[in-house]
Every structure is written in C-alpha cells, then in structure tokens.
Amino acid sequence: MSTRVTGRHTSTSRRFNAFEAVNAMFDRAADRLNMPDWLREILKTPFREVTVSVPVRMDSGKIHVYTGYRIQHNGARGPWKGGIRYHPEVDKDEVRALASLMTWKTALIDVPFGGAKGGVACDPMNMSMLELERLTRKFTARIAIVLGPQRDVPAPDMGTDGQVMAWLMDEYSSRRGYSPGVVTGKPVNVGGSRGRVTATAMGVLAATEAYYAAHNQTLAGKTCAIQGFGNVGSFTAKFWHEKGGKVVAVTDVKGGVYNKKGLDVPALWTYFNEKRTVAGFPGGEVMNNQDLFALDVDCLIPAALGDVITPNNAGTIKAPLIVEAANHPTMPEADEILHEKGIVVIPDILANAGGVTVSYFEWSQNLTQFYWDEEQVNKELDRKMRKGFHDVYELAKKEKTTMRTAAFMVALQRVGDAETQRGN
Ligand code: NAD
C-alpha cells in the first residue's frame, strides 16, 4: 500500500503525525548516506520519555491538573538540550518531533549537546503570573530527576520566556544547590547570556544574508512577510528593517497588518508593546494568517506554529525563498510542492539554530562563571551561523538536493559517528 506523507491538519488518506513527518525527512537523508538499519533505529528512537501530571492551584482556589512532557531524544554528542513549550496544542507526538529536531539542530550547528523538548498543554495567555509560576515550579519538581547541567538543559520556546526559565532555575537550585547551568534563556541578572533574547532572530538574519551573499545579492531592499510577532518574529522584523529590507506584512494569533510599501517597524513595536498584538496596527491594511502565505514577497518567514505550510496552501506561495524561523512549519508533502515550484527553503534546523547556539554560550559561561560581552556573543553567533549555512549549502550543491536534505545529512553523519564511536 502506498502511503502519502502528510501532516496532522490535512484530510488525506494516510495521516502522519509530527514525529513521523520528521522521520520521513530523516529517511531521505539516511538513504543518501547509506546508513545501516540498526543505526537508523537507534537514531530515530527517543532515549527517554517522561510524562507527568502537574496539579496547579489556580487563583480561583480550584486545582487544575495539567499534563507535562520531557522527551530526551539523543544524547550521543552531549547533554540533552531543548525548549519547554506552553501551548494548548502541546502533545506527545509534537514534543517527540521537536526533540528529534533538536538532536539534528545541535549537531548541524555543531554545539556539544543532544536533543530534547518539553512542554505543558496549557494556555499561558489566559493564566496569571502566579498561576504560571506555580505551574512552572510544579512541572520542574516533577521532571527535576531527569534534568541537570550535565544531563538535560531546557530553554524557552513558544509560550515560555526568561522569567519562566528563572523560576525553573530557582526551583531546581533549591533542591541541588546553585545550578545556573540547568537551564538557558535566563534573564542576565540570574546567569543569562547577553544576546540570548535576540539570538534566534539574529541567526535567522545571518542565514538569510549568507544565502543572498551566495547569490551575489544583499538583503537591503528585499521584502518579507512574517507569521508570528513573539520573540523570534518581532526581532526578525526589527533586524530586517534595520538592514534596509522592507517588512510588508506581519500576523500573530489575533490577526495582522499589511503595507506593500513596508511597515513602520519601530512604530509597530511601540503599538505591540501597548496592545500585545499586531492586529489593529493603523499603519496598514488588515491581513490574515492564510493570505500572508500567498503574498508576492521576496522572502516568507514563518515564525509561529508548526505545520502551517500545508499541501493546501503550498501551491499559493509566491515567495522564491522561505526561511523557517519556526520549528517544523512545513509538512513533508508541502515541502515536495515547494521543491517542484523551485522555491528555496532554508530549513528550521539551520535557520533557527541561533537560539541554541547562544544557549550553548550561556551554558558554557555558567559552567566557567566567566561572562562575555554582547559583542563577543553576536560575533561568535554570526560565525557559527555562516559556517552552518555553508556546510549545508555546499553539500546541497554537491548532492544536487534541497538544503533540508543536506542539513539532515550533515547532522545524521555527526550524530551517527558519535553514537558509533561511543559504542553500544
Ligand atoms: P512566542 O511565544 O514568543 O511567539 C509566538 C508567536 O506566534 C506569537 O506572536 C503568537 O501570537 C503567534 N501565534 C501563536 N499561535 C498562532 C496562530 N494560530 N496563528 C498565527 N500566529 C500564532 O514564541 P517564539 O519563541 O517567538 O517561537 C516562535 C517559533 O520559533 C516556534 O516555532 C519556536 O519553536 C521557534 N523557535 C524559537 C526559538 C527561541 O529562541 N525563542 C528558537 C528556535 C525556534
């Protein structure tokens, strides 16, 4: 029986979940590397999966029981590393898929970590700060046994931020003694790295600039549309604008805005800081999340949820370049459509690796207790991103394949070698 590789939001004959979708990309690269079956099985199978119940006393006085996950995918190259997501759609398959992507991302960008991911199915937008703190402390307490600076080091992801990381660090440290290296993405005051907040977006820009430079072009004057105006989307918009590009559209969960002459990004930031959304910004027309994907722009940047580029909308995309700032925004079947249309994709495990790169710098500063200035962080980040880009770009050219398959090939080779050398 032939199977079609699809994502969870389509209505096709055979639905692949997010983890299977990542493994479809894995197989494409493993085939090209002639990887033996036993090694494929080791590399595909998560090392450890922890599911916990997280009872939290809400402000109303009632107790709500949330479900939390921490999945450690592969640790052959170092401690497990990956974000913690607070979002209503968090489920085990998604966390597994994201944990696996972290294994490939850390290997590709060549930082000494494995891959993990965690999350709690909750709606942080509708929780008070005190509820979020109680949730974070209880979740930390329940997964603390598998965490540690030399074991597993979480970081922020969708719905979590530096404050959540500070609570996590405090809760863990109250059990094990001062342990800033147990988590990254902390505020600078409690052991965070300078440059971490902007790191993912800066990496997105470095990868995009490296792509344009490889084609004797620059980012100046290029138009882009961005889905998401959280940590990654907002700073990507800011830097795109500062580098002389035009951000013509931005959307978030509540709606969006479009101005074909280019949005006034500093004014959009001011508006967002007050309203906590880009919807209703007066400097343009109303834009929605579906129409954004079909805009005639030089570059499309998904920077919100996964599975947003689907077989249903891939055919409508006009941008010649997609830079995947979000994790797993493109379903495998949509990826094939993009490839057939000649649309170039800078894949997530490369494009958004700036976050984990500076997380590595933060962890290493925590272990040595010697702190870098922002200039040094940004310089080293830029160097790592451009090296990562060229590793992928050159291999894609040599192998006559997509940058996604090339990125997986680089990563699989490195993790496979580590796994084999450590022995089983
Ligand atoms: P965030 O929580 O700060 O922002 C998420 C954004 O997505 C918000 O603007 C929100 O309104 C928007 N959004 C949520 N649901 C939406 C929907 N249904 N339709 C449209 N927009 C929606 O998260 P973030 O840290 O900016 O992460 C964004 C993406 O980047 C995620 O896929 C995350 O995994 C990935 N990522 C983040 C980092 C990091 O360092 N923060 C690193 C690597 C990858």
Short mmCIF file of C-alpha atoms and ligand atoms in Angstrom, two decimals:
data_model
loop_
_atom_site.label_atom_id
_atom_site.label_comp_id
_atom_site.label_asym_id
_atom_site.label_seq_id
_atom_site.Cartn_x
_atom_site.Cartn_y
_atom_site.Cartn_z
CA MET A 1 0.00 0.00 0.00
CA SER A 2 1.41 3.36 -0.92
CA THR A 3 1.39 5.92 1.83
CA ARG A 4 1.27 9.66 1.47
CA VAL A 5 3.37 11.74 3.79
CA THR A 6 1.08 14.35 5.23
CA GLY A 7 0.73 16.37 8.38
CA ARG A 8 -1.90 16.28 11.05
CA HIS A 9 -4.06 19.10 9.70
CA THR A 10 -4.83 17.60 6.28
CA SER A 11 -7.61 15.31 5.23
CA THR A 12 -5.69 12.84 3.09
CA SER A 13 -5.77 9.06 3.08
CA ARG A 14 -2.87 8.44 5.47
CA ARG A 15 -2.05 10.96 8.18
CA PHE A 16 1.48 11.07 9.53
CA ASN A 17 1.93 12.62 12.93
CA ALA A 18 4.60 15.27 13.50
CA PHE A 19 7.20 12.72 14.67
CA GLU A 20 6.66 10.50 11.63
CA ALA A 21 6.94 13.59 9.43
CA VAL A 22 10.38 14.42 10.88
CA ASN A 23 11.41 10.79 10.41
CA ALA A 24 10.37 10.99 6.74
CA MET A 25 12.98 13.76 6.37
CA PHE A 26 15.43 11.64 8.37
CA ASP A 27 14.96 8.68 6.00
CA ARG A 28 15.54 10.77 2.90
CA ALA A 29 18.95 11.82 4.29
CA ALA A 30 19.76 8.37 5.74
CA ASP A 31 19.14 6.79 2.31
CA ARG A 32 21.67 9.11 0.71
CA LEU A 33 24.19 8.29 3.45
CA ASN A 34 23.54 4.53 3.08
CA MET A 35 23.05 4.40 6.83
CA PRO A 36 22.63 0.85 8.19
CA ASP A 37 19.23 -0.12 9.62
CA TRP A 38 20.49 -0.67 13.18
CA LEU A 39 21.92 2.85 13.33
CA ARG A 40 18.75 4.35 11.87
CA GLU A 41 16.74 2.65 14.58
CA ILE A 42 18.98 3.95 17.36
CA LEU A 43 18.94 7.46 15.95
CA LYS A 44 15.18 7.57 15.44
CA THR A 45 14.15 6.20 18.83
CA PRO A 46 13.90 8.64 21.75
CA PHE A 47 16.20 7.74 24.65
CA ARG A 48 13.69 8.60 27.39
CA GLU A 49 10.12 9.93 27.53
CA VAL A 50 8.71 11.37 30.73
CA THR A 51 5.03 12.25 31.14
CA VAL A 52 3.94 13.92 34.38
CA SER A 53 0.73 15.23 35.82
CA VAL A 54 1.06 18.79 37.06
CA PRO A 55 -1.62 19.79 39.58
CA VAL A 56 -1.78 23.57 39.99
CA ARG A 57 -3.86 25.63 42.38
CA MET A 58 -5.48 28.32 40.25
CA ASP A 59 -6.23 31.82 41.51
CA SER A 60 -9.87 30.76 41.90
CA GLY A 61 -8.78 28.28 44.59
CA LYS A 62 -9.59 25.24 42.42
CA ILE A 63 -6.94 22.71 41.38
CA HIS A 64 -6.38 22.11 37.68
CA VAL A 65 -4.33 19.08 36.61
CA TYR A 66 -2.15 19.76 33.54
CA THR A 67 -0.11 17.21 31.58
CA GLY A 68 3.59 17.87 31.03
CA TYR A 69 6.25 16.13 28.95
CA ARG A 70 10.03 15.97 28.77
CA ILE A 71 11.39 13.84 25.95
CA GLN A 72 15.12 13.21 25.58
CA HIS A 73 15.76 12.12 22.04
CA ASN A 74 19.51 11.53 21.62
CA GLY A 75 22.44 12.42 23.89
CA ALA A 76 25.39 10.96 21.98
CA ARG A 77 27.02 14.39 21.48
CA GLY A 78 26.38 15.88 24.94
CA PRO A 79 23.67 16.75 27.49
CA TRP A 80 20.14 16.80 26.13
CA LYS A 81 19.07 20.30 25.12
CA GLY A 82 15.77 21.80 24.06
CA GLY A 83 12.98 24.20 24.87
CA ILE A 84 9.90 23.98 27.03
CA ARG A 85 6.68 24.98 25.31
CA TYR A 86 3.47 26.16 26.99
CA HIS A 87 0.66 25.93 24.44
CA PRO A 88 -2.82 24.34 24.32
CA GLU A 89 -1.81 22.07 21.39
CA VAL A 90 1.22 20.50 23.10
CA ASP A 91 1.03 16.70 22.81
CA LYS A 92 3.45 13.81 23.00
CA ASP A 93 3.93 13.39 19.24
CA GLU A 94 4.69 17.06 18.78
CA VAL A 95 7.18 17.05 21.68
CA ARG A 96 8.84 13.92 20.22
CA ALA A 97 9.14 15.55 16.81
CA LEU A 98 10.60 18.72 18.29
CA ALA A 99 13.02 16.72 20.50
CA SER A 100 14.28 14.90 17.43
CA LEU A 101 14.68 18.18 15.51
CA MET A 102 16.84 19.42 18.41
CA THR A 103 19.18 16.43 18.01
CA TRP A 104 19.71 17.34 14.35
CA LYS A 105 19.90 21.07 15.04
CA THR A 106 22.59 20.87 17.74
CA ALA A 107 24.64 18.52 15.55
CA LEU A 108 24.25 20.67 12.45
CA ILE A 109 25.30 23.89 14.18
CA ASP A 110 27.97 21.86 15.96
CA VAL A 111 27.36 22.58 19.64
CA PRO A 112 28.10 19.78 22.14
CA PHE A 113 24.51 18.88 23.02
CA GLY A 114 21.95 16.23 22.21
CA GLY A 115 18.27 16.91 21.58
CA ALA A 116 15.26 17.13 23.90
CA LYS A 117 11.99 19.00 24.19
CA GLY A 118 9.36 19.56 26.83
CA GLY A 119 6.01 21.13 27.17
CA VAL A 120 2.83 21.55 29.11
CA ALA A 121 -0.58 21.58 27.44
CA CYS A 122 -1.91 24.85 28.84
CA ASP A 123 -2.99 28.28 27.69
CA PRO A 124 -0.45 30.74 29.15
CA MET A 125 -2.23 33.73 27.56
CA ASN A 126 -5.13 33.09 29.93
CA MET A 127 -3.15 32.41 33.09
CA SER A 128 -1.99 34.90 35.71
CA MET A 129 1.71 35.29 36.57
CA LEU A 130 1.15 33.49 39.86
CA GLU A 131 -0.56 30.58 38.13
CA LEU A 132 2.32 30.38 35.63
CA GLU A 133 4.87 30.41 38.43
CA ARG A 134 3.06 27.64 40.34
CA LEU A 135 2.77 25.59 37.12
CA THR A 136 6.47 26.04 36.33
CA ARG A 137 7.62 25.14 39.84
CA LYS A 138 5.43 22.02 40.00
CA PHE A 139 6.45 20.90 36.49
CA THR A 140 10.13 21.45 37.37
CA ALA A 141 9.78 19.47 40.60
CA ARG A 142 8.27 16.56 38.69
CA ILE A 143 10.90 16.38 35.96
CA ALA A 144 13.92 17.50 38.08
CA ILE A 145 15.12 13.92 38.35
CA VAL A 146 16.00 13.87 34.63
CA LEU A 147 17.38 17.44 34.43
CA GLY A 148 20.82 18.84 35.31
CA PRO A 149 23.67 20.89 33.81
CA GLN A 150 25.42 17.68 32.70
CA ARG A 151 22.20 15.81 31.91
CA ASP A 152 19.42 17.86 30.33
CA VAL A 153 19.27 21.64 29.92
CA PRO A 154 15.89 23.21 28.97
CA ALA A 155 15.37 26.61 27.33
CA PRO A 156 12.45 28.88 26.36
CA ASP A 157 10.12 28.06 23.49
CA MET A 158 6.63 29.15 22.49
CA GLY A 159 4.72 30.46 25.50
CA THR A 160 7.73 30.50 27.83
CA ASP A 161 10.34 33.19 28.42
CA GLY A 162 13.25 34.26 30.61
CA GLN A 163 11.02 34.62 33.68
CA VAL A 164 9.82 31.02 33.34
CA MET A 165 13.46 29.90 33.00
CA ALA A 166 14.40 31.87 36.16
CA TRP A 167 11.65 30.05 38.14
CA LEU A 168 12.86 26.72 36.74
CA MET A 169 16.46 27.50 37.74
CA ASP A 170 15.36 28.62 41.21
CA GLU A 171 13.21 25.52 41.81
CA TYR A 172 15.96 23.16 40.64
CA SER A 173 18.63 25.04 42.64
CA SER A 174 16.55 24.85 45.80
CA ARG A 175 16.98 21.05 45.61
CA ARG A 176 20.51 20.68 44.21
CA GLY A 177 22.31 23.93 45.15
CA TYR A 178 23.02 26.88 42.86
CA SER A 179 22.79 25.49 39.34
CA PRO A 180 22.55 28.24 36.72
CA GLY A 181 23.66 25.77 34.01
CA VAL A 182 20.48 23.70 34.40
CA VAL A 183 18.59 25.98 32.04
CA THR A 184 19.38 28.61 29.39
CA GLY A 185 17.47 31.66 28.23
CA LYS A 186 17.53 33.09 31.78
CA PRO A 187 17.50 36.83 32.41
CA VAL A 188 21.07 38.25 32.51
CA ASN A 189 20.69 39.03 36.25
CA VAL A 190 20.44 35.35 37.13
CA GLY A 191 23.13 33.96 34.85
CA GLY A 192 21.66 34.51 31.40
CA SER A 193 23.86 35.39 28.46
CA ARG A 194 23.91 38.77 26.87
CA GLY A 195 22.48 38.43 23.38
CA ARG A 196 20.26 35.40 24.10
CA VAL A 197 16.95 37.24 23.68
CA THR A 198 17.82 38.35 20.16
CA ALA A 199 19.84 35.25 19.22
CA THR A 200 17.29 33.24 17.22
CA ALA A 201 16.26 36.22 15.11
CA MET A 202 19.87 37.26 14.62
CA GLY A 203 20.60 33.73 13.42
CA VAL A 204 17.64 33.89 11.03
CA LEU A 205 19.07 37.07 9.55
CA ALA A 206 22.63 35.65 9.37
CA ALA A 207 21.41 32.57 7.46
CA THR A 208 19.31 34.72 5.12
CA GLU A 209 22.16 37.15 4.47
CA ALA A 210 24.52 34.22 3.81
CA TYR A 211 22.02 32.88 1.26
CA TYR A 212 21.77 36.23 -0.52
CA ALA A 213 25.56 36.66 -0.42
CA ALA A 214 25.95 33.22 -2.07
CA HIS A 215 23.82 34.66 -4.91
CA ASN A 216 25.71 37.99 -5.05
CA GLN A 217 22.74 39.81 -3.56
CA THR A 218 22.06 41.68 -0.33
CA LEU A 219 19.07 41.84 1.97
CA ALA A 220 18.69 45.61 1.51
CA GLY A 221 15.53 46.39 -0.45
CA LYS A 222 14.17 42.83 -0.14
CA THR A 223 10.56 42.41 1.03
CA CYS A 224 9.42 39.87 3.59
CA ALA A 225 6.23 38.65 5.29
CA ILE A 226 6.44 37.22 8.80
CA GLN A 227 3.96 34.98 10.62
CA GLY A 228 4.35 35.47 14.38
CA PHE A 229 5.40 38.52 16.38
CA GLY A 230 6.73 36.83 19.52
CA ASN A 231 10.39 36.60 20.47
CA VAL A 232 11.53 35.36 17.07
CA GLY A 233 9.13 37.20 14.76
CA SER A 234 9.40 40.61 16.42
CA PHE A 235 13.21 40.70 16.43
CA THR A 236 13.34 39.28 12.90
CA ALA A 237 11.12 42.17 11.78
CA LYS A 238 13.30 44.66 13.67
CA PHE A 239 16.59 43.42 12.19
CA TRP A 240 15.15 43.03 8.66
CA HIS A 241 14.04 46.66 8.81
CA GLU A 242 17.38 47.84 10.29
CA LYS A 243 19.28 46.12 7.48
CA GLY A 244 17.37 48.10 4.86
CA GLY A 245 14.79 45.44 3.98
CA LYS A 246 11.02 46.00 3.91
CA VAL A 247 8.68 44.09 6.21
CA VAL A 248 5.41 44.26 4.29
CA ALA A 249 3.22 42.00 6.44
CA VAL A 250 3.11 40.57 9.94
CA THR A 251 0.47 38.40 11.60
CA ASP A 252 0.01 36.88 15.04
CA VAL A 253 -2.63 34.77 16.75
CA LYS A 254 -5.09 37.69 16.77
CA GLY A 255 -4.67 38.94 13.18
CA GLY A 256 -2.24 41.02 11.20
CA VAL A 257 -1.30 44.00 9.12
CA TYR A 258 -0.06 44.59 5.55
CA ASN A 259 1.54 47.58 3.85
CA LYS A 260 3.06 46.99 0.44
CA LYS A 261 5.38 50.00 0.86
CA GLY A 262 6.80 48.44 4.02
CA LEU A 263 5.56 48.65 7.60
CA ASP A 264 6.96 51.22 10.00
CA VAL A 265 8.56 48.55 12.21
CA PRO A 266 9.61 50.83 15.14
CA ALA A 267 6.01 52.16 15.28
CA LEU A 268 4.71 48.56 15.11
CA TRP A 269 6.91 47.66 18.10
CA THR A 270 5.54 50.60 20.08
CA TYR A 271 1.99 49.56 19.17
CA PHE A 272 2.70 45.93 20.10
CA ASN A 273 4.23 46.87 23.46
CA GLU A 274 0.96 48.54 24.38
CA LYS A 275 -1.62 46.18 22.80
CA ARG A 276 0.29 42.84 22.91
CA THR A 277 -0.80 42.14 19.33
CA VAL A 278 -0.06 43.47 15.84
CA ALA A 279 -3.76 43.25 14.91
CA GLY A 280 -5.29 46.69 14.53
CA PHE A 281 -1.98 48.47 13.86
CA PRO A 282 -3.04 51.62 11.99
CA GLY A 283 -0.05 51.70 9.59
CA GLY A 284 -1.54 49.31 7.01
CA GLU A 285 -4.44 47.13 5.87
CA VAL A 286 -5.86 44.13 7.70
CA MET A 287 -4.06 40.85 6.93
CA ASN A 288 -4.95 37.32 7.96
CA ASN A 289 -2.81 34.25 8.53
CA GLN A 290 -3.79 32.47 5.30
CA ASP A 291 -3.42 35.41 2.89
CA LEU A 292 0.01 36.16 4.36
CA PHE A 293 1.39 32.98 2.82
CA ALA A 294 0.27 33.95 -0.68
CA LEU A 295 1.84 37.42 -0.70
CA ASP A 296 4.18 38.39 -3.51
CA VAL A 297 7.30 38.96 -1.39
CA ASP A 298 10.99 38.10 -1.73
CA CYS A 299 11.01 36.06 1.46
CA LEU A 300 8.39 34.34 3.59
CA ILE A 301 9.25 33.76 7.25
CA PRO A 302 7.01 31.50 9.35
CA ALA A 303 7.89 32.35 12.98
CA ALA A 304 4.96 30.95 14.95
CA LEU A 305 3.47 27.45 14.89
CA GLY A 306 4.41 24.18 13.20
CA ASP A 307 2.54 22.60 10.25
CA VAL A 308 1.43 25.93 8.76
CA ILE A 309 2.71 25.32 5.22
CA THR A 310 0.41 22.54 4.10
CA PRO A 311 -0.43 20.78 0.83
CA ASN A 312 -3.44 23.11 0.72
CA ASN A 313 -1.55 26.40 0.73
CA ALA A 314 1.91 25.45 -0.62
CA GLY A 315 0.66 25.92 -4.20
CA THR A 316 -0.34 29.52 -3.44
CA ILE A 317 3.08 30.60 -2.17
CA LYS A 318 4.78 33.13 -4.45
CA ALA A 319 7.90 33.94 -2.40
CA PRO A 320 11.01 32.43 -4.02
CA LEU A 321 12.61 31.95 -0.58
CA ILE A 322 11.21 30.58 2.69
CA VAL A 323 13.24 30.91 5.87
CA GLU A 324 11.89 28.60 8.56
CA ALA A 325 12.25 30.59 11.77
CA ALA A 326 9.56 28.41 13.42
CA ASN A 327 10.13 24.75 14.17
CA HIS A 328 8.65 22.32 11.67
CA PRO A 329 6.45 24.84 9.83
CA THR A 330 6.38 22.80 6.58
CA MET A 331 4.63 19.46 6.17
CA PRO A 332 6.65 16.95 4.10
CA GLU A 333 4.07 16.80 1.31
CA ALA A 334 4.05 20.60 1.13
CA ASP A 335 7.84 20.50 1.00
CA GLU A 336 7.65 18.46 -2.19
CA ILE A 337 5.29 21.00 -3.75
CA LEU A 338 7.68 23.84 -2.85
CA HIS A 339 10.59 21.91 -4.34
CA GLU A 340 8.66 21.29 -7.58
CA LYS A 341 7.87 25.01 -7.77
CA GLY A 342 11.57 25.85 -7.36
CA ILE A 343 11.03 27.62 -4.04
CA VAL A 344 14.17 27.50 -1.90
CA VAL A 345 13.73 26.63 1.79
CA ILE A 346 16.32 27.40 4.45
CA PRO A 347 15.24 24.65 6.87
CA ASP A 348 14.36 25.13 10.53
CA ILE A 349 17.28 23.13 11.92
CA LEU A 350 19.58 25.66 10.27
CA ALA A 351 17.53 28.87 10.14
CA ASN A 352 16.53 29.00 13.81
CA ALA A 353 19.70 27.46 15.29
CA GLY A 354 20.85 30.85 16.62
CA GLY A 355 18.86 30.31 19.82
CA VAL A 356 20.53 27.06 20.77
CA THR A 357 23.91 28.44 19.72
CA VAL A 358 23.73 31.26 22.25
CA SER A 359 22.20 28.81 24.73
CA TYR A 360 25.46 26.90 24.37
CA PHE A 361 27.41 30.10 25.03
CA GLU A 362 25.22 30.72 28.10
CA TRP A 363 25.72 27.19 29.45
CA SER A 364 29.44 27.42 28.92
CA GLN A 365 29.53 30.84 30.70
CA ASN A 366 27.55 29.29 33.59
CA LEU A 367 29.98 26.39 33.93
CA THR A 368 33.04 28.68 33.92
CA GLN A 369 31.35 31.62 35.69
CA PHE A 370 33.11 33.89 33.20
CA TYR A 371 30.74 36.18 31.31
CA TRP A 372 31.09 37.56 27.78
CA ASP A 373 30.04 40.95 26.46
CA GLU A 374 27.28 41.19 23.85
CA GLU A 375 29.66 42.00 21.04
CA GLN A 376 31.55 38.75 21.56
CA VAL A 377 28.31 36.73 21.74
CA ASN A 378 26.98 38.21 18.50
CA LYS A 379 30.30 37.79 16.70
CA GLU A 380 30.58 34.10 17.64
CA LEU A 381 26.90 33.56 16.79
CA ASP A 382 27.35 35.06 13.34
CA ARG A 383 30.44 32.91 12.73
CA LYS A 384 28.62 29.71 13.73
CA MET A 385 25.54 30.50 11.63
CA ARG A 386 27.54 31.29 8.49
CA LYS A 387 29.64 28.13 8.94
CA GLY A 388 26.41 26.11 9.40
CA PHE A 389 24.92 27.70 6.29
CA HIS A 390 27.96 26.94 4.15
CA ASP A 391 28.20 23.30 5.38
CA VAL A 392 24.60 22.83 4.21
CA TYR A 393 24.69 24.95 1.06
CA GLU A 394 27.84 23.33 -0.33
CA LEU A 395 26.59 19.80 0.38
CA ALA A 396 23.20 20.59 -1.21
CA LYS A 397 25.00 21.78 -4.35
CA LYS A 398 27.32 18.74 -4.41
CA GLU A 399 24.49 16.25 -3.82
CA LYS A 400 22.04 18.16 -6.06
CA THR A 401 19.45 18.11 -3.30
CA THR A 402 17.49 20.51 -1.12
CA MET A 403 19.03 22.37 1.77
CA ARG A 404 16.72 20.41 4.10
CA THR A 405 18.04 17.03 2.98
CA ALA A 406 21.61 18.35 3.06
CA ALA A 407 21.10 19.74 6.59
CA PHE A 408 19.82 16.36 7.79
CA MET A 409 22.75 14.63 6.07
CA VAL A 410 25.32 16.78 7.88
CA ALA A 411 23.55 16.24 11.21
CA LEU A 412 22.93 12.49 10.81
CA GLN A 413 26.56 11.90 9.89
CA ARG A 414 27.76 13.71 13.03
CA VAL A 415 25.33 12.05 15.46
CA GLY A 416 25.81 8.66 13.77
CA ASP A 417 29.60 8.96 14.13
CA ALA A 418 29.30 9.94 17.83
CA GLU A 419 26.88 7.08 18.50
CA THR A 420 29.18 4.58 16.78
CA GLN A 421 32.35 5.87 18.44
CA ARG A 422 30.80 5.80 21.92
CA GLY A 423 29.73 2.21 21.24
CA ASN A 424 26.65 0.29 22.11
P1 NAD B 1 6.47 33.27 21.21
O1 NAD B 1 5.55 32.58 22.13
O2 NAD B 1 7.32 34.38 21.73
O3 NAD B 1 5.63 33.85 19.96
C1 NAD B 1 4.78 33.04 19.21
C2 NAD B 1 4.06 33.90 18.19
O4 NAD B 1 3.20 33.05 17.40
C3 NAD B 1 3.14 34.97 18.80
O5 NAD B 1 3.23 36.16 18.05
C4 NAD B 1 1.76 34.36 18.66
O6 NAD B 1 0.73 35.33 18.58
C5 NAD B 1 1.92 33.62 17.35
N1 NAD B 1 0.92 32.57 17.17
C6 NAD B 1 0.53 31.63 18.08
N2 NAD B 1 -0.49 30.90 17.58
C7 NAD B 1 -0.72 31.38 16.33
C8 NAD B 1 -1.64 31.07 15.31
N3 NAD B 1 -2.55 30.10 15.48
N4 NAD B 1 -1.59 31.77 14.15
C9 NAD B 1 -0.69 32.76 13.98
N5 NAD B 1 0.21 33.12 14.92
C10 NAD B 1 0.19 32.44 16.07
O7 NAD B 1 7.36 32.12 20.53
P2 NAD B 1 8.80 32.25 19.88
O8 NAD B 1 9.81 31.97 20.92
O9 NAD B 1 8.88 33.51 19.08
O10 NAD B 1 8.81 30.96 18.91
C11 NAD B 1 8.22 31.03 17.62
C12 NAD B 1 8.66 29.80 16.83
O11 NAD B 1 10.10 29.79 16.75
C13 NAD B 1 8.27 28.46 17.44
O12 NAD B 1 8.03 27.54 16.41
C14 NAD B 1 9.52 28.05 18.20
O13 NAD B 1 9.60 26.64 18.37
C15 NAD B 1 10.58 28.56 17.25
N6 NAD B 1 11.89 28.77 17.89
C16 NAD B 1 12.03 29.66 18.92
C17 NAD B 1 13.29 29.86 19.47
C18 NAD B 1 13.53 30.87 20.56
O14 NAD B 1 14.70 31.08 20.92
N7 NAD B 1 12.50 31.51 21.10
C19 NAD B 1 14.40 29.13 18.98
C20 NAD B 1 14.21 28.25 17.92
C21 NAD B 1 12.95 28.09 17.38
#
